[in-house]
Coordinates of C-alpha atoms in Angstrom, one line a residue:
Chain S
M17 CA -3.2 -39.3 56.2
S18 CA -5.1 -40.7 53.4
T19 CA -6.1 -44.2 54.4
T20 CA -8.9 -45.1 56.7
S21 CA -9.0 -48.9 56.9
A22 CA -7.3 -50.8 59.7
V23 CA -5.3 -54.0 59.1
R24 CA -5.6 -56.6 61.8
P25 CA -3.0 -59.3 61.9
S26 CA -3.8 -62.9 60.8
T27 CA -1.6 -65.8 61.8
T28 CA -2.7 -68.7 59.6
G29 CA -3.3 -69.5 55.9
R30 CA -1.3 -69.5 52.6
K31 CA 2.5 -69.2 52.6
D32 CA 3.4 -68.8 49.0
Y33 CA 5.6 -65.7 48.6
G34 CA 6.2 -66.0 44.8
Y35 CA 3.7 -63.3 43.8
S36 CA 4.3 -60.9 46.6
N37 CA 8.1 -61.2 46.5
A38 CA 8.2 -60.6 42.8
R39 CA 5.9 -57.6 43.1
V40 CA 7.9 -56.2 46.0
R41 CA 11.1 -56.6 44.0
G42 CA 9.5 -54.6 41.2
M43 CA 8.7 -51.9 43.8
R44 CA 12.2 -52.1 45.2
A45 CA 13.6 -51.4 41.7
R46 CA 11.8 -48.0 41.9
L47 CA 13.5 -46.9 45.2
L48 CA 15.5 -43.7 44.7
N49 CA 19.2 -43.9 44.3
R50 CA 22.1 -41.8 45.6
S51 CA 22.3 -39.7 42.5
F52 CA 18.7 -38.6 43.0
Y53 CA 19.4 -37.7 46.6
D54 CA 22.3 -35.6 45.3
T55 CA 20.0 -33.9 42.8
L56 CA 17.5 -33.1 45.5
I57 CA 20.2 -31.8 47.9
E58 CA 21.6 -29.5 45.3
A59 CA 18.1 -28.2 44.3
R60 CA 17.9 -24.4 44.5
D61 CA 14.7 -24.2 46.5
I62 CA 11.6 -26.1 47.6
Q63 CA 10.0 -25.5 44.2
Q64 CA 12.7 -27.4 42.4
M65 CA 12.6 -30.2 45.0
I66 CA 8.9 -30.6 44.4
Q67 CA 9.5 -30.6 40.7
E68 CA 12.1 -33.4 41.0
L69 CA 9.9 -35.4 43.4
T70 CA 6.9 -35.1 41.1
S71 CA 8.8 -37.0 38.4
T72 CA 9.1 -40.0 40.7
G73 CA 6.6 -42.4 42.3
Y74 CA 5.8 -39.6 44.8
G75 CA 4.1 -37.6 42.0
P76 CA 0.5 -38.7 42.6
D77 CA 0.8 -38.1 46.4
L78 CA 2.3 -34.6 45.8
E79 CA -0.4 -33.7 43.4
E80 CA -3.0 -34.6 45.9
V81 CA -1.7 -32.2 48.5
L82 CA -0.1 -29.4 46.5
I83 CA -3.5 -27.6 46.5
K84 CA -2.7 -26.7 50.1
G85 CA 0.5 -24.9 49.2
R86 CA 4.1 -25.6 48.1
D87 CA 6.1 -25.7 51.2
A88 CA 8.1 -28.3 53.2
A89 CA 5.1 -29.2 55.4
V90 CA 3.0 -30.1 52.3
V91 CA 5.9 -32.3 50.9
D92 CA 6.2 -33.9 54.3
E93 CA 2.5 -34.8 54.2
A94 CA 2.8 -36.2 50.7
L95 CA 5.8 -38.4 51.8
K96 CA 3.9 -39.7 54.8
N97 CA 0.8 -40.5 52.7
N98 CA 3.0 -42.3 50.2
L99 CA 4.5 -44.4 53.0
V100 CA 1.1 -45.4 54.4
R101 CA -0.3 -46.1 50.9
T102 CA 2.7 -48.3 50.1
Y103 CA 2.4 -50.2 53.3
R104 CA -1.3 -50.8 52.9
K105 CA -0.8 -51.9 49.3
I106 CA 1.8 -54.5 50.4
L107 CA -0.4 -55.8 53.2
G108 CA -3.2 -56.0 50.7
F109 CA -1.4 -58.5 48.4
L110 CA 0.7 -60.4 51.0
N111 CA -0.3 -63.9 51.9
D112 CA -1.9 -64.6 55.3
E113 CA 1.3 -65.5 57.1
G114 CA 3.3 -62.6 55.6
R115 CA 0.6 -60.2 56.5
G116 CA 0.5 -61.4 60.0
L117 CA 4.3 -61.1 60.4
A118 CA 4.5 -57.7 58.7
T119 CA 1.6 -56.3 60.7
T120 CA 3.2 -57.4 63.9
L121 CA 6.5 -55.7 63.0
L122 CA 4.6 -52.5 61.8
G123 CA 2.9 -52.5 65.3
R124 CA 5.7 -50.2 66.4
W125 CA 4.0 -47.4 64.3
D126 CA 0.9 -47.8 66.6
V127 CA 3.1 -47.3 69.6
F128 CA 4.7 -44.3 67.9
N129 CA 1.2 -42.8 67.0
I130 CA -0.3 -43.4 70.5
K131 CA 2.8 -41.9 72.2
T132 CA 2.6 -38.9 69.8
I133 CA -1.1 -38.3 70.7
L134 CA -0.5 -38.7 74.4
R135 CA 2.5 -36.3 74.3
G136 CA 0.4 -33.8 72.3
K137 CA -2.5 -34.0 74.8
H138 CA -0.1 -33.8 77.7
M139 CA 1.5 -30.6 76.3
R140 CA -2.0 -29.3 75.2
L141 CA -1.0 -28.9 71.6
P142 CA -3.6 -28.3 68.9
A143 CA -5.1 -31.6 67.5
E144 CA -4.2 -30.5 63.9
E145 CA -0.6 -30.0 64.8
V146 CA -0.4 -33.5 66.5
G147 CA -2.3 -35.1 63.6
E148 CA 0.3 -33.9 61.1
S149 CA 2.9 -36.1 62.9
L150 CA 0.8 -39.3 62.9
V151 CA 1.7 -42.1 60.5
P152 CA -1.2 -44.7 60.4
A153 CA 1.0 -47.5 59.1
G154 CA 0.2 -50.0 61.8
Q155 CA -2.9 -51.8 63.0
L156 CA -4.7 -48.7 64.1
S157 CA -6.7 -46.9 61.4
E158 CA -6.8 -43.1 60.8
I159 CA -10.4 -43.1 62.2
E160 CA -9.3 -44.8 65.5
L161 CA -6.3 -42.4 65.9
N162 CA -8.5 -39.4 65.1
A163 CA -11.0 -40.6 67.8
M164 CA -8.2 -40.4 70.4
L165 CA -6.9 -37.2 68.9
A166 CA -10.2 -35.5 69.3
Q167 CA -10.2 -35.8 73.1
D168 CA -9.3 -33.0 75.4
D169 CA -6.7 -34.6 77.6
V170 CA -4.6 -37.7 78.2
K171 CA -7.2 -39.4 80.3
S172 CA -10.0 -38.8 77.8
A173 CA -7.8 -40.1 75.0
I174 CA -7.1 -43.3 76.9
D175 CA -10.9 -43.6 77.7
A176 CA -11.5 -43.3 73.9
A177 CA -9.0 -46.1 73.3
V178 CA -10.7 -48.3 75.9
T179 CA -14.2 -47.6 74.5
L180 CA -13.1 -48.4 71.0
G181 CA -11.4 -51.6 72.2
L182 CA -8.1 -50.8 70.6
P183 CA -5.3 -53.3 71.0
Y184 CA -3.3 -51.1 73.4
A185 CA -6.2 -50.1 75.6
A186 CA -5.2 -52.5 78.4
A187 CA -1.6 -51.2 78.5
L188 CA -2.9 -47.6 78.6
R189 CA -5.4 -48.4 81.3
Y190 CA -2.6 -50.0 83.3
G191 CA -0.3 -46.9 83.0
I192 CA -3.0 -44.2 83.6
G193 CA -2.8 -44.7 87.4
E194 CA 0.9 -43.6 87.5
Y195 CA 0.2 -40.7 85.2
A196 CA -2.6 -39.5 87.4
K197 CA -0.2 -39.7 90.4
T198 CA 3.0 -38.3 88.9
G199 CA 1.8 -36.2 85.9
E200 CA 4.6 -37.8 83.8
L201 CA 4.2 -39.8 80.7
A202 CA 7.2 -42.0 81.2
G203 CA 5.2 -44.7 83.0
L204 CA 2.5 -44.8 80.3
E205 CA 5.1 -44.9 77.5
L206 CA 6.9 -47.7 79.2
S207 CA 3.7 -49.6 79.6
L208 CA 3.0 -49.2 75.9
D209 CA 6.5 -50.3 74.9
R210 CA 6.3 -53.3 77.2
H211 CA 2.8 -54.3 75.9
Y212 CA 4.1 -54.1 72.3
A213 CA 7.3 -56.1 73.1
E214 CA 5.3 -58.9 74.8
W215 CA 2.5 -59.0 72.3
A216 CA 4.8 -59.1 69.3
T217 CA 7.2 -61.6 70.9
K218 CA 4.3 -63.9 71.6
R219 CA 2.9 -63.5 68.1
L220 CA 6.3 -64.3 66.5
S221 CA 7.1 -67.2 68.8
R222 CA 5.8 -69.9 66.4
R223 CA 8.0 -72.2 64.4
G224 CA 9.2 -71.6 60.9
A225 CA 11.9 -69.7 59.0
N226 CA 9.7 -66.7 58.3
A227 CA 8.7 -66.2 61.9
A228 CA 12.4 -66.6 62.8
I229 CA 13.3 -63.7 60.5
A230 CA 10.7 -61.5 61.9
R231 CA 11.7 -62.5 65.5
R232 CA 15.3 -61.5 64.8
I233 CA 14.2 -58.1 63.6
L234 CA 11.9 -57.5 66.5
G235 CA 14.6 -58.7 68.9
T236 CA 17.0 -56.2 67.4
Q237 CA 14.4 -53.4 67.8
I238 CA 13.8 -54.3 71.4
D239 CA 17.5 -54.4 72.1
I240 CA 17.9 -51.0 70.6
V241 CA 15.1 -49.6 72.8
N242 CA 16.8 -51.2 75.9
L243 CA 20.2 -49.8 74.9
L244 CA 18.7 -46.3 74.4
T245 CA 17.1 -46.6 77.9
V246 CA 20.5 -47.5 79.3
F247 CA 22.2 -44.5 77.7
R248 CA 19.4 -42.1 78.9
M249 CA 19.9 -43.5 82.4
Q250 CA 23.5 -42.3 82.3
K251 CA 22.2 -38.7 82.4
A252 CA 19.5 -39.4 85.1
D253 CA 19.6 -40.0 88.8
I254 CA 18.5 -43.7 89.0
E255 CA 19.8 -44.7 92.4
S256 CA 16.3 -44.7 93.9
L257 CA 14.8 -46.5 91.0
D258 CA 14.4 -50.2 90.3
V259 CA 16.1 -50.3 86.9
A260 CA 14.8 -53.8 86.0
Q261 CA 11.3 -52.3 85.5
F262 CA 12.7 -50.5 82.4
H263 CA 13.9 -53.6 80.7
L264 CA 11.8 -54.8 77.8
P265 CA 11.6 -58.6 77.2
G266 CA 12.2 -60.3 73.9
G267 CA 15.6 -58.8 72.9
L268 CA 18.3 -60.8 71.2
A269 CA 21.5 -59.7 73.0
I270 CA 20.4 -57.4 75.8
G271 CA 18.9 -59.7 78.5
A272 CA 17.6 -58.6 81.8
D273 CA 20.9 -59.3 83.6
L274 CA 23.1 -57.4 81.1
F275 CA 20.6 -54.6 81.1
E276 CA 20.8 -54.2 84.9
E277 CA 24.5 -54.5 84.8
V278 CA 25.1 -51.8 82.2
A279 CA 22.3 -49.6 83.6
G280 CA 24.1 -49.5 86.9
M281 CA 27.4 -48.3 85.4
S282 CA 28.6 -44.8 86.1
D283 CA 29.7 -43.6 82.7
V284 CA 29.3 -44.2 79.0
D285 CA 32.8 -45.5 78.5
Q286 CA 32.1 -48.4 80.9
V287 CA 28.9 -49.2 79.1
L288 CA 30.6 -49.2 75.7
D289 CA 33.4 -51.4 77.0
R290 CA 30.9 -53.9 78.4
L291 CA 28.9 -53.9 75.1
R292 CA 32.0 -54.3 72.9
N293 CA 31.5 -58.0 72.5
T294 CA 27.8 -57.9 71.7
M295 CA 26.4 -57.5 68.1
Y296 CA 26.0 -53.8 68.7
G297 CA 29.7 -53.3 69.7
P298 CA 31.0 -52.2 66.2
A299 CA 28.1 -49.7 65.7
L300 CA 28.5 -48.2 69.1
E301 CA 32.3 -48.0 68.8
D302 CA 32.0 -46.1 65.6
A303 CA 29.7 -43.6 67.3
A304 CA 31.9 -43.3 70.4
M305 CA 34.3 -40.9 68.6
K306 CA 31.5 -38.7 67.5
Y307 CA 30.0 -38.8 71.0
I308 CA 33.3 -37.4 72.4
E309 CA 33.0 -34.5 69.9
V310 CA 29.3 -33.5 70.3
N311 CA 28.6 -35.0 73.8
S312 CA 25.1 -35.9 72.9
L313 CA 23.5 -39.3 73.3
S314 CA 21.6 -38.8 70.1
V315 CA 24.7 -40.1 68.2
F316 CA 24.2 -43.6 69.8
E317 CA 20.5 -43.4 68.8
R318 CA 21.5 -42.6 65.3
A319 CA 24.2 -45.3 65.2
L320 CA 21.8 -48.0 66.5
E321 CA 19.1 -46.9 64.0
D322 CA 21.6 -47.1 61.2
H323 CA 22.6 -50.6 62.4
L324 CA 19.0 -51.8 62.4
I325 CA 18.2 -50.4 59.0
R326 CA 21.3 -51.9 57.4
K327 CA 20.7 -55.2 59.0
V328 CA 17.0 -55.5 58.1
T329 CA 17.5 -54.1 54.6
L330 CA 20.3 -56.5 53.7
S331 CA 18.7 -59.5 55.4
G332 CA 16.0 -59.8 52.7
V333 CA 18.5 -60.2 50.0
H334 CA 19.3 -63.8 51.1
D335 CA 15.7 -64.8 51.5
P336 CA 14.0 -64.8 48.0
L337 CA 11.3 -67.4 49.0
G338 CA 10.3 -66.0 52.4
V339 CA 9.1 -62.9 54.1
G340 CA 12.6 -61.4 54.2
V341 CA 12.2 -59.6 50.9
V342 CA 9.0 -57.9 52.0
V343 CA 10.3 -56.9 55.5
S344 CA 13.5 -55.6 53.9
Y345 CA 11.5 -53.5 51.5
L346 CA 9.3 -52.1 54.3
T347 CA 12.4 -50.9 56.1
A348 CA 14.1 -49.6 52.9
K349 CA 11.0 -47.6 52.0
Q350 CA 10.8 -46.1 55.5
N351 CA 14.4 -45.2 55.3
E352 CA 13.9 -43.6 51.9
I353 CA 11.0 -41.5 53.3
T354 CA 13.1 -40.5 56.3
N355 CA 16.0 -39.5 54.0
L356 CA 13.7 -37.4 51.8
R357 CA 12.1 -35.7 54.9
I358 CA 15.6 -34.9 56.2
I359 CA 16.6 -33.4 52.9
V360 CA 13.3 -31.4 52.4
K361 CA 13.1 -30.2 56.0
G362 CA 16.9 -29.6 56.3
K363 CA 17.1 -27.5 53.1
S364 CA 13.9 -25.6 54.1
I365 CA 15.5 -24.4 57.4
G366 CA 18.8 -23.7 55.7
M367 CA 20.8 -26.6 57.0
P368 CA 24.3 -26.8 55.3
V369 CA 24.4 -29.3 52.4
E370 CA 27.2 -31.3 54.1
R371 CA 25.2 -31.7 57.3
V372 CA 22.2 -32.9 55.3
R373 CA 24.4 -35.5 53.7
E374 CA 25.7 -36.6 57.0
E375 CA 22.2 -37.2 58.3
L376 CA 21.2 -39.5 55.5
I377 CA 21.3 -43.3 55.9
L378 CA 22.3 -44.8 52.6
V379 CA 22.1 -48.5 52.3
Chain K
M9 CA 17.1 -123.1 -5.3
V10 CA 18.6 -119.7 -4.3
P11 CA 15.5 -117.6 -5.0
A12 CA 13.4 -120.1 -3.1
L13 CA 15.7 -119.7 0.0
A14 CA 15.5 -115.9 -0.2
L15 CA 11.7 -116.0 -0.3
A16 CA 11.7 -118.3 2.7
E17 CA 13.8 -115.8 4.7
E18 CA 11.5 -112.9 3.9
A19 CA 8.4 -114.8 5.0
A20 CA 9.9 -115.7 8.4
P21 CA 7.4 -114.5 11.1
E22 CA 8.5 -112.0 13.8
A23 CA 9.1 -113.2 17.3
P24 CA 6.0 -112.3 19.4
V25 CA 6.6 -109.5 22.0
D26 CA 6.1 -110.6 25.5
W27 CA 2.9 -108.9 26.8
R28 CA 4.6 -107.9 30.0
V29 CA 7.3 -106.0 28.1
A30 CA 4.6 -104.2 26.1
V31 CA 2.7 -103.2 29.3
G32 CA 6.0 -102.1 30.9
R33 CA 6.9 -99.9 28.0
A34 CA 3.4 -98.3 28.0
V35 CA 3.6 -97.7 31.7
A36 CA 7.1 -96.2 31.5
A37 CA 6.1 -94.0 28.6
G38 CA 3.0 -92.8 30.5
F39 CA 5.1 -92.2 33.6
A40 CA 7.7 -90.2 31.6
M41 CA 4.9 -88.1 30.1
A42 CA 3.0 -87.6 33.4
V43 CA 6.0 -86.7 35.5
S44 CA 7.3 -84.2 32.9
A45 CA 3.9 -82.6 32.5
L46 CA 3.5 -82.3 36.3
A47 CA 7.0 -80.8 36.6
A48 CA 6.3 -78.3 33.8
G49 CA 3.0 -77.4 35.4
Y50 CA 4.6 -76.8 38.8
A51 CA 7.3 -74.7 37.2
Q52 CA 4.8 -72.7 35.2
A53 CA 2.6 -72.1 38.2
K54 CA 5.6 -70.7 40.2
I55 CA 6.8 -68.6 37.3
G56 CA 3.3 -67.5 36.5
S57 CA 2.6 -66.2 40.0
A58 CA 5.9 -64.5 40.3
G59 CA 5.5 -63.1 36.7
A60 CA 2.1 -61.7 37.5
G61 CA 3.6 -60.0 40.5
T62 CA 6.4 -58.5 38.5
L63 CA 4.0 -57.4 35.7
A64 CA 1.8 -55.6 38.2
E65 CA 4.7 -53.3 39.1
R66 CA 6.8 -53.4 35.9
P67 CA 4.7 -53.9 32.8
E68 CA 7.8 -53.1 30.7
V69 CA 9.3 -56.5 31.3
S70 CA 6.3 -58.4 29.8
I71 CA 8.4 -60.0 27.0
W72 CA 10.8 -61.5 29.5
I73 CA 7.9 -62.8 31.6
I74 CA 6.3 -64.5 28.6
T75 CA 9.6 -66.0 27.6
L76 CA 10.2 -67.3 31.1
Q77 CA 6.7 -68.6 31.3
A78 CA 7.2 -70.6 28.1
L79 CA 10.6 -72.2 29.1
P80 CA 9.2 -75.0 31.2
E81 CA 7.4 -76.3 28.1
I82 CA 10.8 -77.8 27.2
I83 CA 10.5 -80.2 30.2
V84 CA 7.2 -81.6 28.9
L85 CA 8.5 -81.8 25.3
L86 CA 11.5 -83.8 26.5
G87 CA 9.1 -86.1 28.4
F88 CA 7.0 -86.5 25.2
V89 CA 10.1 -87.4 23.2
S90 CA 11.2 -89.9 25.9
A91 CA 7.7 -91.5 25.9
I92 CA 7.9 -92.0 22.1
M93 CA 11.4 -93.4 22.2
I94 CA 10.4 -95.8 25.0
N95 CA 7.4 -97.0 23.0
A96 CA 9.3 -97.3 19.8
S97 CA 12.3 -99.3 21.2

């Protein structure tokens, strides 16, 4: 983590995307292509991978951290630093409206970071280890995240968030009661997800084509979280639970009624059959065959993530004068970092080349 | 007799231009110039901001950006020529 400043969303002001879109298109031209991924996959060892990456835009970030060593963890840190630096750079030159929309969509990184800290505290992991997993690409700064990270347990971390007045403090305070009672993080995490879904939906509810683009992306993200909840419920005993409480509002296709209907179904086939006519039908059908082979719900998670990345990345192509170009790049960049991390980590643990290739999402 | 007639034709005075026509031509020429200049300015502003963004990330395309930045000048040149033609007609 190399950045310390927080970016708070703004909702009003200038709406000219000429400068920012041209700049982002210039940055997009530097995204890595398939042949580079192939070169990296075929590299002999981590040294050669570092050498290849140093010749790209990741060079400065790698040089900053290589003093700590030359292993996969160091490369991972450089990649994350690059992601955060790139996001901050874009938010720095975006106009007021674009910054507000992008920051709202990047808010899911805050949810990811807070969940990571809470899970780390819950499992009593060392702060350094948890800190390595954080990606301060949202509203919360590195300082604010570190303040939570420095606490001893979940309750203290939440107290720190409340004291600092962080945007998610109210949601955390709301969920702490159930955590104290049950000792499980599920309630807290649901509270966080719900807070983000409601906050972001409200922020994107204003009129205008740019807000509509951001709303569609957020709606898809929320739908995917709801669908993953449904799939997880297939493997859990939910008869005694009120499934409606797990539904997040603001989705595009998975409303509360459909959610309750599919959550109550007895097997995955029924769920897939019911979802066939929704926008997620094709992606889920493609994954269904693989699910039969491996019998793991992670294939649906992967298929939905793939669907989201493709949809968002390609949406910006048709919106040269709006926020679509920027949002599309943010997603494409994140996907590039994810692909690089898969290659570097996969190769470092001896994953077969074909398996590494399968894991990549190439748009 | 014939030379005297010829001289009389050359000396014939021009018909006076109606002042309303003269004012109309001047206004039309000014309008053509103003609109084309504003249009060129608008186009250059848009190209300029986009060009600055591109140059910040890809300085190697500077020649293209300068060329694109100069292109809208044609609009104002056409406006200028139109204004002259309106005034001269």
